[in-house]
XYZ file of C-alpha atoms in Angstrom:
776
model
C -69.542 -40.717 66.357
C -68.842 -39.259 62.921
C -68.075 -41.697 60.124
C -64.860 -39.925 59.067
C -62.932 -41.056 62.146
C -59.872 -38.925 62.918
C -58.940 -40.850 66.039
C -55.677 -42.733 65.667
C -54.389 -40.477 62.883
C -51.376 -38.165 62.946
C -53.114 -34.976 61.851
C -50.927 -31.826 61.583
C -50.388 -29.818 64.755
C -52.703 -26.877 65.323
C -51.240 -23.370 65.258
C -53.930 -21.724 67.349
C -55.542 -18.382 66.531
C -52.514 -16.190 65.992
C -52.961 -16.552 62.213
C -56.457 -15.111 62.571
C -55.953 -12.422 65.185
C -52.313 -11.492 64.705
C -51.800 -12.107 68.435
C -48.272 -12.446 69.818
C -47.172 -16.049 70.150
C -45.445 -15.756 73.561
C -45.671 -13.265 76.434
C -42.174 -12.003 75.662
C -43.379 -10.944 72.202
C -46.194 -8.739 73.517
C -45.680 -4.969 73.272
C -48.190 -2.579 74.823
C -48.320 1.201 74.754
C -46.689 2.846 77.771
C -45.103 -0.405 78.938
C -43.027 -0.338 82.106
C -40.431 -2.932 83.013
C -40.042 -4.714 86.322
C -36.995 -5.994 88.157
C -36.928 -7.839 91.469
C -34.499 -7.396 94.376
C -33.805 -10.825 95.831
C -32.288 -12.093 99.039
C -28.551 -12.884 98.951
C -28.958 -15.050 102.069
C -30.616 -18.448 102.503
C -32.039 -17.541 105.919
C -32.159 -14.092 107.503
C -34.397 -11.629 109.292
C -35.238 -8.398 107.497
C -34.296 -5.641 109.919
C -35.138 -2.719 107.637
C -35.714 -1.713 104.011
C -35.105 1.799 102.669
C -36.319 2.376 99.105
C -36.417 6.180 99.195
C -33.432 6.685 96.876
C -34.828 4.233 94.357
C -38.130 6.108 94.256
C -36.317 9.369 93.473
C -34.455 7.899 90.504
C -35.734 9.339 87.177
C -37.856 6.839 85.287
C -38.925 4.848 88.348
C -42.717 4.664 88.617
C -43.280 2.204 91.478
C -41.470 0.375 94.265
C -43.039 -2.420 96.315
C -41.930 -4.317 99.445
C -43.535 -7.053 101.519
C -45.058 -4.593 103.971
C -47.240 -3.227 101.152
C -48.976 -6.577 100.547
C -48.519 -8.912 103.531
C -51.259 -11.454 102.629
C -50.269 -15.097 102.433
C -50.803 -17.280 99.369
C -50.599 -21.001 98.574
C -52.502 -23.686 96.672
C -52.467 -26.437 99.304
C -50.664 -24.903 102.296
C -50.865 -21.124 102.599
C -47.318 -20.308 103.721
C -45.884 -17.568 101.508
C -45.978 -13.800 100.996
C -45.455 -12.551 97.442
C -42.588 -10.445 98.861
C -40.768 -11.435 102.039
C -42.104 -9.551 105.064
C -40.226 -10.479 108.238
C -37.542 -12.816 106.957
C -36.116 -14.401 103.837
C -35.989 -18.180 103.473
C -33.856 -18.861 100.397
C -31.334 -17.157 98.150
C -33.593 -15.512 95.580
C -36.553 -14.820 97.865
C -38.206 -11.593 96.553
C -37.599 -8.645 98.851
C -38.602 -5.623 96.740
C -39.776 -4.849 93.219
C -39.296 -1.875 90.913
C -41.230 -0.754 87.823
C -39.477 1.736 85.567
C -39.496 3.033 81.999
C -36.704 0.681 80.959
C -35.093 -2.518 82.261
C -31.859 -0.550 82.790
C -33.592 2.071 84.945
C -35.236 -0.656 87.003
C -31.866 -2.388 87.527
C -30.287 0.890 88.602
C -33.106 1.432 91.112
C -32.554 -1.998 92.656
C -28.981 -1.031 93.467
C -30.290 1.968 95.459
C -32.564 -0.045 97.764
C -30.929 -0.555 101.152
C -31.804 -3.740 103.054
C -30.397 -4.611 106.465
C -30.411 -8.338 107.258
C -29.727 -10.362 110.379
C -28.383 -13.716 109.209
C -29.871 -16.903 110.683
C -28.524 -20.470 110.622
C -29.605 -22.066 107.324
C -31.242 -25.487 107.153
C -29.846 -27.229 104.071
C -30.365 -30.958 104.675
C -33.922 -32.339 104.845
C -32.865 -35.221 107.072
C -31.210 -32.830 109.540
C -34.190 -30.470 109.254
C -36.421 -33.185 110.734
C -34.396 -33.329 113.950
C -35.997 -31.966 117.087
C -33.621 -29.017 117.614
C -33.242 -27.984 113.964
C -33.814 -24.263 113.255
C -37.372 -23.662 112.062
C -37.835 -22.310 108.565
C -41.475 -21.437 109.377
C -42.075 -20.700 113.039
C -45.787 -20.124 112.348
C -46.487 -23.389 110.515
C -49.102 -24.252 113.132
C -51.076 -21.133 112.133
C -51.080 -21.688 108.360
C -54.325 -22.740 106.688
C -54.276 -25.789 104.435
C -56.525 -28.197 102.580
C -57.866 -31.176 104.484
C -55.651 -33.755 102.718
C -52.437 -32.082 103.977
C -51.054 -32.852 107.455
C -48.381 -30.401 108.696
C -46.599 -31.235 111.937
C -46.764 -28.093 114.139
C -43.528 -26.592 115.482
C -41.361 -28.654 113.137
C -40.050 -28.327 109.586
C -42.452 -31.005 108.346
C -44.966 -29.339 106.015
C -46.803 -32.583 105.332
C -46.629 -36.168 106.602
C -48.402 -38.761 104.462
C -48.940 -42.210 105.985
C -49.730 -45.501 104.262
C -50.534 -48.541 106.402
C -51.715 -51.535 104.337
C -51.817 -54.615 106.513
C -49.483 -55.354 109.442
C -45.953 -54.694 108.168
C -44.382 -56.866 110.877
C -46.575 -59.772 109.823
C -45.461 -59.177 106.245
C -41.774 -59.303 107.125
C -42.361 -62.443 109.193
C -43.791 -64.112 106.076
C -40.761 -63.093 104.000
C -37.742 -65.313 103.368
C -35.277 -62.503 102.659
C -35.034 -58.847 103.717
C -33.263 -56.372 101.421
C -32.672 -52.711 102.300
C -31.482 -49.792 100.213
C -31.081 -46.007 100.299
C -31.421 -43.853 97.183
C -30.949 -40.118 96.639
C -32.167 -37.558 94.118
C -30.872 -33.943 94.037
C -32.907 -30.839 93.303
C -33.111 -30.032 89.571
C -34.351 -27.230 87.358
C -36.958 -27.503 84.589
C -34.822 -25.908 81.850
C -37.711 -24.590 79.770
C -36.677 -22.741 76.604
C -38.863 -19.733 77.470
C -38.050 -18.050 80.793
C -40.888 -17.129 83.138
C -42.654 -13.988 81.914
C -45.816 -11.991 82.546
C -47.417 -8.582 81.995
C -49.935 -7.011 84.371
C -52.148 -3.967 83.911
C -54.725 -2.346 86.162
C -57.066 0.020 84.325
C -58.860 3.080 85.658
C -61.812 0.977 86.852
C -59.565 -1.364 88.834
C -59.929 -4.223 86.356
C -56.809 -6.400 86.335
C -55.477 -8.013 83.163
C -52.548 -10.414 83.323
C -50.806 -11.895 80.297
C -48.902 -14.899 81.600
C -46.942 -17.788 80.154
C -48.466 -20.084 82.766
C -49.885 -23.595 82.978
C -52.821 -22.673 85.209
C -54.725 -19.493 84.196
C -57.650 -20.126 86.546
C -55.350 -21.023 89.440
C -53.338 -17.848 88.823
C -56.550 -15.819 88.907
C -57.654 -17.457 92.149
C -54.304 -17.031 93.893
C -53.984 -13.392 92.839
C -57.491 -12.742 94.123
C -56.566 -14.137 97.538
C -53.169 -12.433 97.739
C -54.491 -8.971 96.862
C -58.118 -9.161 98.066
C -59.522 -8.621 94.565
C -62.709 -10.416 93.411
C -61.869 -13.140 90.890
C -64.330 -11.639 88.409
C -62.205 -8.484 88.324
C -59.090 -10.393 87.247
C -58.540 -11.509 83.659
C -55.712 -13.931 82.813
C -54.680 -14.409 79.173
C -52.218 -17.155 78.275
C -50.517 -17.230 74.884
C -48.398 -20.220 73.931
C -46.068 -21.360 76.719
C -42.499 -22.140 75.689
C -42.190 -25.206 77.885
C -43.601 -25.818 81.338
C -42.709 -29.242 82.805
C -44.533 -28.146 85.984
C -42.350 -25.094 86.575
C -45.049 -22.685 85.364
C -47.921 -24.221 87.297
C -49.630 -22.200 90.000
C -48.446 -18.673 90.670
C -44.865 -17.800 89.687
C -43.911 -14.305 88.509
C -47.485 -12.983 88.547
C -47.475 -12.513 92.332
C -44.498 -10.148 92.442
C -45.659 -8.330 89.301
C -49.243 -7.395 90.127
C -48.498 -5.088 93.093
C -46.214 -3.059 90.831
C -49.004 -2.796 88.259
C -51.435 -1.706 90.971
C -49.126 1.145 91.959
C -48.175 2.076 88.381
C -51.634 1.742 86.829
C -52.992 2.183 84.274
C -49.600 1.567 82.606
C -48.815 -2.115 81.934
C -45.770 -3.635 83.639
C -43.731 -6.461 82.143
C -41.424 -8.903 83.924
C -39.221 -11.433 82.149
C -36.840 -13.394 84.356
C -33.207 -13.806 83.413
C -31.909 -17.349 83.053
C -30.008 -16.923 86.328
C -33.233 -15.923 88.080
C -35.021 -18.953 86.661
C -32.331 -21.236 88.088
C -32.158 -19.575 91.515
C -35.569 -18.085 92.215
C -38.231 -20.363 90.700
C -39.502 -23.710 91.919
C -37.325 -26.782 91.402
C -37.756 -30.526 91.343
C -37.618 -31.621 94.983
C -34.677 -33.540 96.322
C -35.335 -36.942 97.893
C -33.768 -39.387 100.309
C -35.593 -42.731 99.957
C -35.066 -45.652 102.313
C -36.682 -48.937 101.327
C -36.889 -52.227 103.224
C -38.326 -55.090 101.159
C -39.443 -58.523 102.284
C -39.529 -61.164 99.537
C -39.910 -64.900 99.104
C -37.129 -67.036 97.612
C -39.152 -67.165 94.424
C -38.964 -63.364 94.178
C -42.486 -62.483 95.272
C -42.743 -59.139 97.052
C -44.490 -59.623 100.378
C -43.776 -56.488 102.417
C -42.296 -53.057 101.807
C -41.455 -50.338 104.323
C -40.537 -46.994 102.793
C -39.391 -43.684 104.221
C -39.432 -40.789 101.752
C -37.801 -37.562 102.949
C -38.383 -34.789 100.425
C -36.432 -31.534 100.280
C -39.436 -29.207 100.031
C -37.360 -26.047 100.007
C -38.374 -22.750 101.538
C -42.088 -22.820 100.687
C -44.489 -25.674 100.113
C -45.605 -24.680 96.598
C -46.955 -27.958 95.161
C -44.464 -29.915 97.260
C -46.927 -31.010 99.940
C -49.111 -32.599 97.269
C -46.156 -34.238 95.514
C -45.237 -36.118 98.679
C -48.874 -37.173 99.027
C -48.826 -38.558 95.486
C -45.618 -40.442 96.223
C -47.248 -41.902 99.331
C -50.307 -43.337 97.630
C -48.073 -44.515 94.740
C -45.409 -46.033 96.990
C -46.086 -49.633 95.933
C -45.054 -48.555 92.469
C -46.384 -50.738 89.645
C -46.438 -53.840 91.852
C -48.915 -55.823 93.915
C -47.536 -55.866 97.478
C -49.744 -57.234 100.287
C -48.087 -55.399 103.203
C -46.993 -51.754 102.960
C -45.863 -49.132 105.429
C -44.905 -45.734 103.988
C -44.021 -42.447 105.625
C -43.615 -39.607 103.144
C -42.432 -36.232 104.478
C -42.294 -32.800 102.863
C -39.566 -30.994 104.794
C -38.835 -27.277 104.769
C -35.236 -26.264 104.072
C -33.547 -23.015 103.036
C -33.257 -24.242 99.455
C -35.321 -22.993 96.472
C -38.984 -23.990 96.799
C -39.723 -27.534 95.690
C -42.459 -27.731 93.096
C -43.905 -29.913 90.374
C -41.551 -31.349 87.776
C -42.582 -33.609 84.913
C -43.728 -36.791 86.669
C -44.864 -35.076 89.912
C -42.578 -37.056 92.189
C -42.806 -40.313 90.242
C -39.386 -39.946 88.620
C -37.791 -39.566 92.032
C -39.852 -42.380 93.588
C -39.202 -44.851 90.759
C -35.467 -44.099 90.808
C -35.583 -45.864 94.165
C -38.289 -48.486 93.578
C -36.931 -49.773 90.277
C -33.373 -50.116 91.527
C -34.663 -51.860 94.639
C -36.547 -54.522 92.685
C -33.537 -54.934 90.397
C -31.357 -55.557 93.458
C -33.878 -58.131 94.665
C -33.717 -59.965 91.349
C -29.898 -60.021 91.266
C -29.527 -61.058 94.905
C -31.921 -63.957 94.279
C -30.131 -64.850 91.042
C -33.267 -64.283 88.983
C -34.067 -62.502 85.728
C -35.146 -58.882 86.466
C -37.840 -59.130 83.768
C -39.292 -62.304 85.285
C -39.317 -60.823 88.800
C -41.221 -57.816 87.481
C -43.710 -60.015 85.643
C -44.218 -62.045 88.828
C -45.035 -58.936 90.885
C -46.676 -56.724 88.259
C -50.025 -55.127 89.045
C -52.857 -56.667 87.056
C -56.647 -56.787 87.145
C -57.700 -57.560 90.723
C -54.466 -56.315 92.306
C -54.670 -53.712 95.054
C -52.695 -50.493 95.291
C -50.933 -49.129 98.368
C -54.229 -47.489 99.359
C -56.285 -50.656 98.901
C -57.902 -49.689 95.595
C -58.805 -52.719 93.463
C -57.374 -52.311 89.951
C -58.968 -53.074 86.611
C -58.040 -52.682 82.939
C -54.281 -52.944 83.568
C -51.901 -53.808 80.707
C -48.557 -53.680 82.535
C -47.446 -57.250 81.819
C -47.912 -56.677 78.099
C -45.761 -53.536 78.382
C -42.992 -55.466 80.174
C -42.947 -58.244 77.594
C -42.972 -55.836 74.640
C -40.236 -53.588 76.062
C -38.066 -56.643 76.724
C -38.614 -57.830 73.154
C -37.772 -54.429 71.672
C -34.507 -54.109 73.610
C -33.470 -57.672 72.758
C -33.448 -58.705 76.406
C -32.631 -62.349 75.797
C -30.046 -61.705 73.105
C -26.373 -61.996 74.010
C -24.384 -58.896 74.932
C -22.430 -57.343 72.074
C -19.446 -56.559 74.310
C -18.096 -57.061 77.857
C -18.850 -53.482 78.923
C -22.386 -53.405 77.587
C -25.473 -53.986 79.704
C -29.262 -53.904 79.579
C -31.631 -52.650 82.224
C -35.373 -52.372 82.574
C -37.675 -50.236 84.730
C -41.447 -50.090 85.112
C -43.534 -47.147 86.252
C -47.018 -46.072 87.223
C -48.544 -42.644 87.638
C -51.984 -41.229 88.345
C -53.183 -37.672 87.713
C -52.524 -35.993 91.078
C -55.676 -33.931 91.271
C -58.585 -33.568 93.692
C -61.984 -35.060 92.980
C -63.251 -31.568 92.191
C -60.753 -30.874 89.368
C -63.177 -29.788 86.639
C -62.841 -29.128 82.919
C -65.228 -27.384 80.545
C -65.417 -26.547 76.849
C -67.540 -24.526 74.446
C -67.890 -25.040 70.700
C -69.342 -22.362 68.422
C -70.275 -23.270 64.868
C -69.262 -20.395 62.604
C -71.197 -19.108 59.609
C -68.639 -20.656 57.227
C -69.121 -24.115 58.688
C -65.964 -24.039 60.788
C -65.942 -24.281 64.575
C -64.327 -22.311 67.369
C -63.218 -24.494 70.274
C -62.994 -22.462 73.482
C -60.926 -24.010 76.265
C -58.598 -22.765 79.009
C -56.060 -25.583 78.747
C -52.593 -24.142 78.118
C -50.636 -25.243 75.055
C -47.166 -25.822 76.504
C -45.789 -27.777 73.570
C -47.495 -31.062 74.451
C -49.884 -30.939 71.475
C -53.084 -30.408 73.483
C -54.580 -28.052 70.909
C -54.129 -30.654 68.183
C -55.595 -33.574 70.113
C -58.563 -31.569 71.390
C -59.221 -30.248 67.870
C -59.121 -33.849 66.610
C -61.719 -34.900 69.152
C -63.969 -31.961 68.243
C -63.595 -32.470 64.480
C -64.182 -36.208 64.776
C -67.478 -35.693 66.582
C -68.653 -32.743 64.480
C -67.834 -34.459 61.196
C -65.788 -31.557 59.854
C -62.128 -31.421 58.753
C -59.727 -30.795 61.641
C -58.398 -27.754 59.748
C -61.798 -26.127 60.340
C -61.519 -26.324 64.142
C -59.939 -23.145 65.532
C -58.646 -23.583 69.082
C -58.714 -20.559 71.387
C -55.946 -19.221 73.569
C -56.905 -19.289 77.277
C -58.621 -16.104 78.422
C -60.440 -16.387 81.743
C -62.927 -13.667 80.766
C -64.121 -15.614 77.728
C -62.921 -19.219 77.788
C -64.558 -21.701 80.177
C -63.057 -23.064 83.374
C -60.097 -25.449 83.417
C -58.579 -26.574 86.725
C -54.942 -26.663 85.597
C -52.745 -27.888 82.744
C -50.868 -30.322 84.958
C -50.952 -34.005 85.925
C -51.110 -35.260 82.302
C -54.845 -34.685 82.603
C -55.771 -32.532 79.590
C -56.455 -35.293 77.032
C -58.378 -37.179 79.717
C -60.248 -34.418 81.524
C -60.505 -31.543 79.036
C -60.800 -34.138 76.264
C -63.970 -35.459 77.900
C -65.351 -31.913 78.143
C -64.590 -31.280 74.457
C -66.181 -34.611 73.563
C -69.365 -33.606 75.405
C -69.412 -30.127 73.847
C -68.915 -31.524 70.341
C -71.652 -34.099 70.812
C -73.966 -31.374 72.095
C -73.310 -29.221 69.010
C -73.596 -32.254 66.727
C -76.954 -33.186 68.209
C -78.225 -29.664 67.566
C -77.093 -29.945 63.945
C -78.786 -33.301 63.540
C -82.057 -32.072 65.056
C -82.163 -29.039 62.768
C -81.290 -31.115 59.714
C -83.930 -33.673 60.702
C -86.576 -30.980 60.528
C -85.298 -29.645 57.232
C -84.905 -33.061 55.560
C -87.916 -34.674 57.237
C -85.706 -37.600 58.270
C -85.296 -38.920 61.843
C -81.982 -38.050 63.519
C -80.905 -41.691 63.874
C -80.760 -41.925 60.085
C -78.479 -38.896 59.785
C -74.722 -38.475 60.050
C -72.168 -35.725 59.409
C -69.320 -36.138 56.940
C -66.899 -33.443 55.723
C -69.158 -30.649 56.966
C -72.317 -32.106 55.422
C -75.294 -33.458 57.378
C -76.820 -36.208 55.260
C -78.859 -39.372 55.248
C -76.651 -42.350 56.144
C -77.525 -44.352 53.033
C -77.922 -41.341 50.711
C -74.889 -39.013 51.020
C -76.238 -36.589 48.424
C -79.400 -35.876 50.404
C -78.467 -33.408 53.117
C -77.659 -29.888 54.333
C -74.241 -28.337 54.944
C -73.105 -27.410 58.442
C -72.541 -23.918 57.061
C -76.243 -23.580 56.180
C -77.272 -24.809 59.638
C -74.875 -22.632 61.630
C -77.403 -19.890 62.378
C -80.488 -22.088 62.427
C -82.822 -23.579 59.829
C -84.454 -21.355 57.258
C -88.055 -22.256 56.403
C -89.811 -21.825 53.032
C -92.315 -19.512 54.737
C -89.549 -17.037 55.473
C -89.227 -17.855 59.149
C -86.678 -20.035 60.879
C -86.070 -22.613 63.565
C -83.277 -23.069 66.064
C -80.540 -20.482 66.130
C -76.758 -20.176 66.329
C -75.197 -23.516 67.294
C -73.312 -23.546 70.608
C -72.210 -26.793 72.195
C -71.172 -26.993 75.828
C -69.506 -29.731 77.794
C -67.964 -30.314 81.187
C -66.250 -33.135 83.038
C -65.233 -34.009 86.543
C -63.693 -37.379 87.492
C -66.159 -39.669 89.167
C -65.788 -41.518 92.430
C -62.517 -40.196 93.919
C -62.623 -40.737 97.684
C -60.758 -39.318 100.669
C -58.038 -41.400 102.278
C -57.918 -42.262 105.944
C -55.420 -39.829 107.536
C -53.805 -42.547 109.674
C -53.704 -45.475 107.238
C -53.974 -43.834 103.814
C -56.568 -46.422 102.826
C -59.513 -45.608 100.592
C -61.620 -47.052 97.804
C -60.339 -44.785 95.017
C -57.519 -42.318 95.632
C -57.170 -41.172 92.017
C -59.069 -40.961 88.727
C -57.005 -43.637 86.959
C -53.530 -45.148 86.599
C -51.226 -45.271 83.586
C -48.469 -47.894 83.373
C -45.359 -48.072 81.250
C -41.930 -49.644 80.859
C -38.569 -48.579 79.501
C -35.513 -50.715 78.818
C -32.058 -49.342 78.094
C -28.839 -50.660 76.609
C -25.620 -48.907 77.630
C -21.892 -49.128 77.156
C -19.538 -48.001 79.923
C -15.975 -46.755 79.441
C -14.202 -48.071 82.534
C -11.205 -45.786 81.923
C -13.222 -42.547 82.007
C -16.451 -43.648 83.702
C -18.536 -42.284 80.819
C -21.883 -43.981 80.186
C -23.184 -44.075 76.609
C -26.863 -44.890 76.192
C -27.074 -46.854 72.949
C -30.748 -47.734 72.782
C -33.962 -47.186 74.731
C -37.175 -49.136 74.245
C -40.369 -47.661 75.662
C -43.854 -49.159 75.826
C -46.861 -47.521 77.502
C -50.460 -48.553 78.003
C -52.230 -45.306 77.149
C -55.715 -46.694 76.576
C -56.137 -45.299 73.077
C -53.630 -43.656 70.758
C -55.481 -40.571 69.537
C -52.595 -39.026 67.571
C -49.704 -41.442 66.880
C -47.287 -38.696 65.810
C -47.769 -36.687 68.990
C -47.586 -39.817 71.157
C -44.310 -40.810 69.502
C -42.902 -37.281 69.868
C -43.885 -37.101 73.520
C -42.239 -40.438 74.246
C -39.011 -39.657 72.424
C -38.810 -36.256 74.135
C -39.449 -37.893 77.504
C -36.684 -40.414 76.907
C -34.233 -37.597 76.204
C -35.298 -35.645 79.280
C -35.033 -38.806 81.368
C -31.574 -39.503 79.926
C -30.527 -35.955 80.790
C -31.778 -36.341 84.359
C -30.099 -39.726 84.631
C -26.641 -38.684 83.451
C -26.241 -34.952 84.061
C -28.760 -32.839 85.916
C -28.190 -31.577 89.436
C -28.748 -28.189 91.020
C -25.567 -27.833 93.022
C -26.123 -26.016 96.307
C -23.542 -24.975 98.869
C -24.757 -23.406 102.085
C -28.128 -22.839 100.434
C -26.634 -21.015 97.418
C -27.011 -22.295 93.865
C -23.564 -22.761 92.336
C -24.555 -23.605 88.746
C -27.160 -21.037 87.753
C -26.685 -21.101 83.979
C -26.310 -23.624 81.171
C -22.560 -23.073 81.310
C -22.418 -25.158 84.495
C -25.833 -26.842 84.634
C -25.404 -29.636 82.115
C -28.210 -31.165 80.073
C -28.167 -33.785 77.328
C -27.753 -32.596 73.740
C -28.769 -33.875 70.310
C -25.377 -35.590 70.060
C -26.527 -38.102 72.693
C -29.850 -39.135 71.167
C -29.927 -42.951 71.361
C -31.710 -45.358 69.077
C -35.326 -45.415 70.242
C -37.972 -48.096 69.813
C -41.417 -46.958 70.950
C -44.641 -48.940 71.199
C -48.065 -48.628 72.784
C -50.543 -50.981 74.392
C -54.222 -50.058 74.274
C -56.272 -51.161 77.276
C -59.223 -48.738 77.110
C -59.976 -46.615 80.166
C -63.680 -46.799 80.970
C -64.153 -43.039 81.345
C -61.400 -41.802 79.026
C -62.253 -40.098 75.730
C -62.291 -43.040 73.295
C -60.624 -44.946 76.147
C -57.528 -42.690 76.298
C -55.368 -42.186 79.416
C -52.982 -39.337 80.181
C -49.318 -40.205 79.690
C -47.202 -37.130 78.790
C -45.272 -37.002 82.082
C -44.892 -40.755 82.374
C -42.511 -41.003 79.434
C -39.485 -39.694 81.370
C -40.136 -41.446 84.691
C -38.393 -44.849 84.189
C -35.499 -43.741 81.957
C -32.968 -42.979 84.700
C -33.498 -46.219 86.693
C -33.445 -48.263 83.473
C -30.047 -46.717 82.678
C -28.800 -47.346 86.234
C -29.892 -50.971 86.032
C -28.147 -51.307 82.668
C -24.941 -49.888 84.148
C -25.095 -52.529 86.880
C -25.615 -55.220 84.269
C -22.594 -53.921 82.326
C -19.983 -53.456 85.068
C -21.515 -54.745 88.316
C -21.717 -51.431 90.189
C -24.878 -49.701 91.303
C -25.152 -45.910 91.369
C -27.865 -45.011 93.875
C -27.428 -41.219 93.878
C -28.525 -39.274 90.793
C -27.013 -38.310 88.410
C -24.863 -41.189 87.098
C -21.685 -39.178 86.542
C -18.320 -40.507 85.332
C -16.824 -39.603 88.717
C -19.356 -41.742 90.577
C -18.824 -44.639 88.188
C -15.048 -44.533 88.691
C -15.370 -44.346 92.481
C -17.798 -47.281 92.452
C -15.435 -49.319 90.252
C -12.520 -48.639 92.637
C -14.639 -49.746 95.591
C -15.674 -52.880 93.713
C -12.054 -53.769 92.871
C -11.013 -53.132 96.468
C -13.724 -55.490 97.752
C -12.814 -58.115 95.184
C -9.156 -57.839 96.230
C -10.046 -58.203 99.897
C -12.200 -61.222 99.133
C -9.330 -62.920 97.276
C -6.903 -62.262 100.136
C -9.342 -63.783 102.610
């Protein structure tokens, strides 16, 4: 490693290459000659058959260049379960399902054309409750589920609305309950929510005269977009180029294929003119993937001392109209269903259920926020019912080295207990309350990167003639600071200032493969690839310098762009002079342009038994964390004020303290927003609050005092020991707030969000019970 270590320093954020190339920063900023504009006709019904579509009048409208319907491109598409057409073919399955698309010379002309398309529907009974959708006689959202192809880790139940059923069977659950002193049961609910990114979904597609496809997309997964488009439109992947500028917020909502699928067929018909589609905010709310709803039922068996012995969990997820990432989210929740605790006996059934709601997809945390809303209130209930300190009960049950997960994996390098103790200290857990309506709550969490064992990353580093370096990657910069951290890793290994590392924008024709920018995996997975590429380039520099200086490589190092002898910094050669090879006094040369390459794939991930969910290693690694909250409740209005949040995470190694702090503080605010406000309100399958007028999120006025800390238990295969943690920082906020509310006023809100109305209703019920108890 270079002597001028940059790891653990808050270097300035990287701005990418737009300063060099003049490239547009976001897709919405891109302007191309001859640009057409797309608009999408969407279903007004949650469930209906398409009887007929007549687009003839729309085609005759001046300025209209292309119209597309599902019959034009009937192929199915899907990452894990192939269940969706890019445009509805035979029936629509949610309000907002694409039915037809128009490309025209202006957005206004395209809108006018939509109004001329005539669609005849036959309405069908909608399925709007995932619990009801599981019943034997429920209407089927997908009659052909039994014919859909899917990856081997997904288990659809034919002729039902169950898109995936994940089972965990660790030990004999009945034996576990028999060994328990007390049984405690609880039901917890989470509604569907939107991602609320600042930048709406946007893309541009162009098909040139040779049939080459170029897509500019504000997406999280350029290579996945390319693959899915290739399948949907029978185009070789090598003939599709995906370019991704900066993404104005993702949170999972721009993973996989989103607007690109409905856009490309218009570009095919209108080629070679480019076609641009930018969704309205209302379309984002109604027609893009949402955080899945959840009904969680938990039955816990514990000893009188508070030790968790057995846990039976049923997780019923509202998967919406199409599986999207939903089938994999419920799998992740299954293998994570023990939460951050060591529980000997576990039985879990996790179901992804089709409904006529918007498609359920990934949302920051990939199901862990929903799961821990239930788990962390359940363990809090256990502590209170036993009359024990919630912190002590968590410490008693916390996963540690040698513990086993729900899938039977033996854990190592776990720093959860240190996180619990530090979070409790930071919130002042053992200090007296400052008022009668104040309370403190705590919640732990765990999350693994939900990715297959084949999820690969790669990186290239080119040393430029001026001694700088170009870092080529296909990880998307979605505001998380990936470009900065990856540049730090490269600069640290190369021994050059971080300002001299220029990070590329993803371009699948020129940047190397990256599975997806999801799962909090980029620092871990792409970081390892960058580390390998930088070390490869560094070794080439050292070998060339060794020949020029006549000094063995082990006596050389690189500092500030200068390759020199370790104990003689003035004796060396600049990286600039080595960039194209080593010039010899004879006039010849050795070596050549320096190019470093690196790749990474997680080692040792194993399949799980389909009946028991047991396996040696279900995931690449686990990251643990804890948040504690202090609240004050107004019992007259029901309003909850979050006064302070303490957060502590074991992230292996803090590579950039400033970015880690920013991620955590942002996650706390997003978790607070989810906890107190966010809910996609649906009535009969129709979204009722499809703008920020009615869909409430937290504002800067509600930022609490925050105290953030990190524990560093190095991960064996992480770059410098680092673990992914960007999603984790919002997972425990909502349950910590709920537990604090209980501590303050003695009522437990089990259905998100924690609204004033729910608080007041719960207080009335509490007073009524207390009155009845007195009378008896």
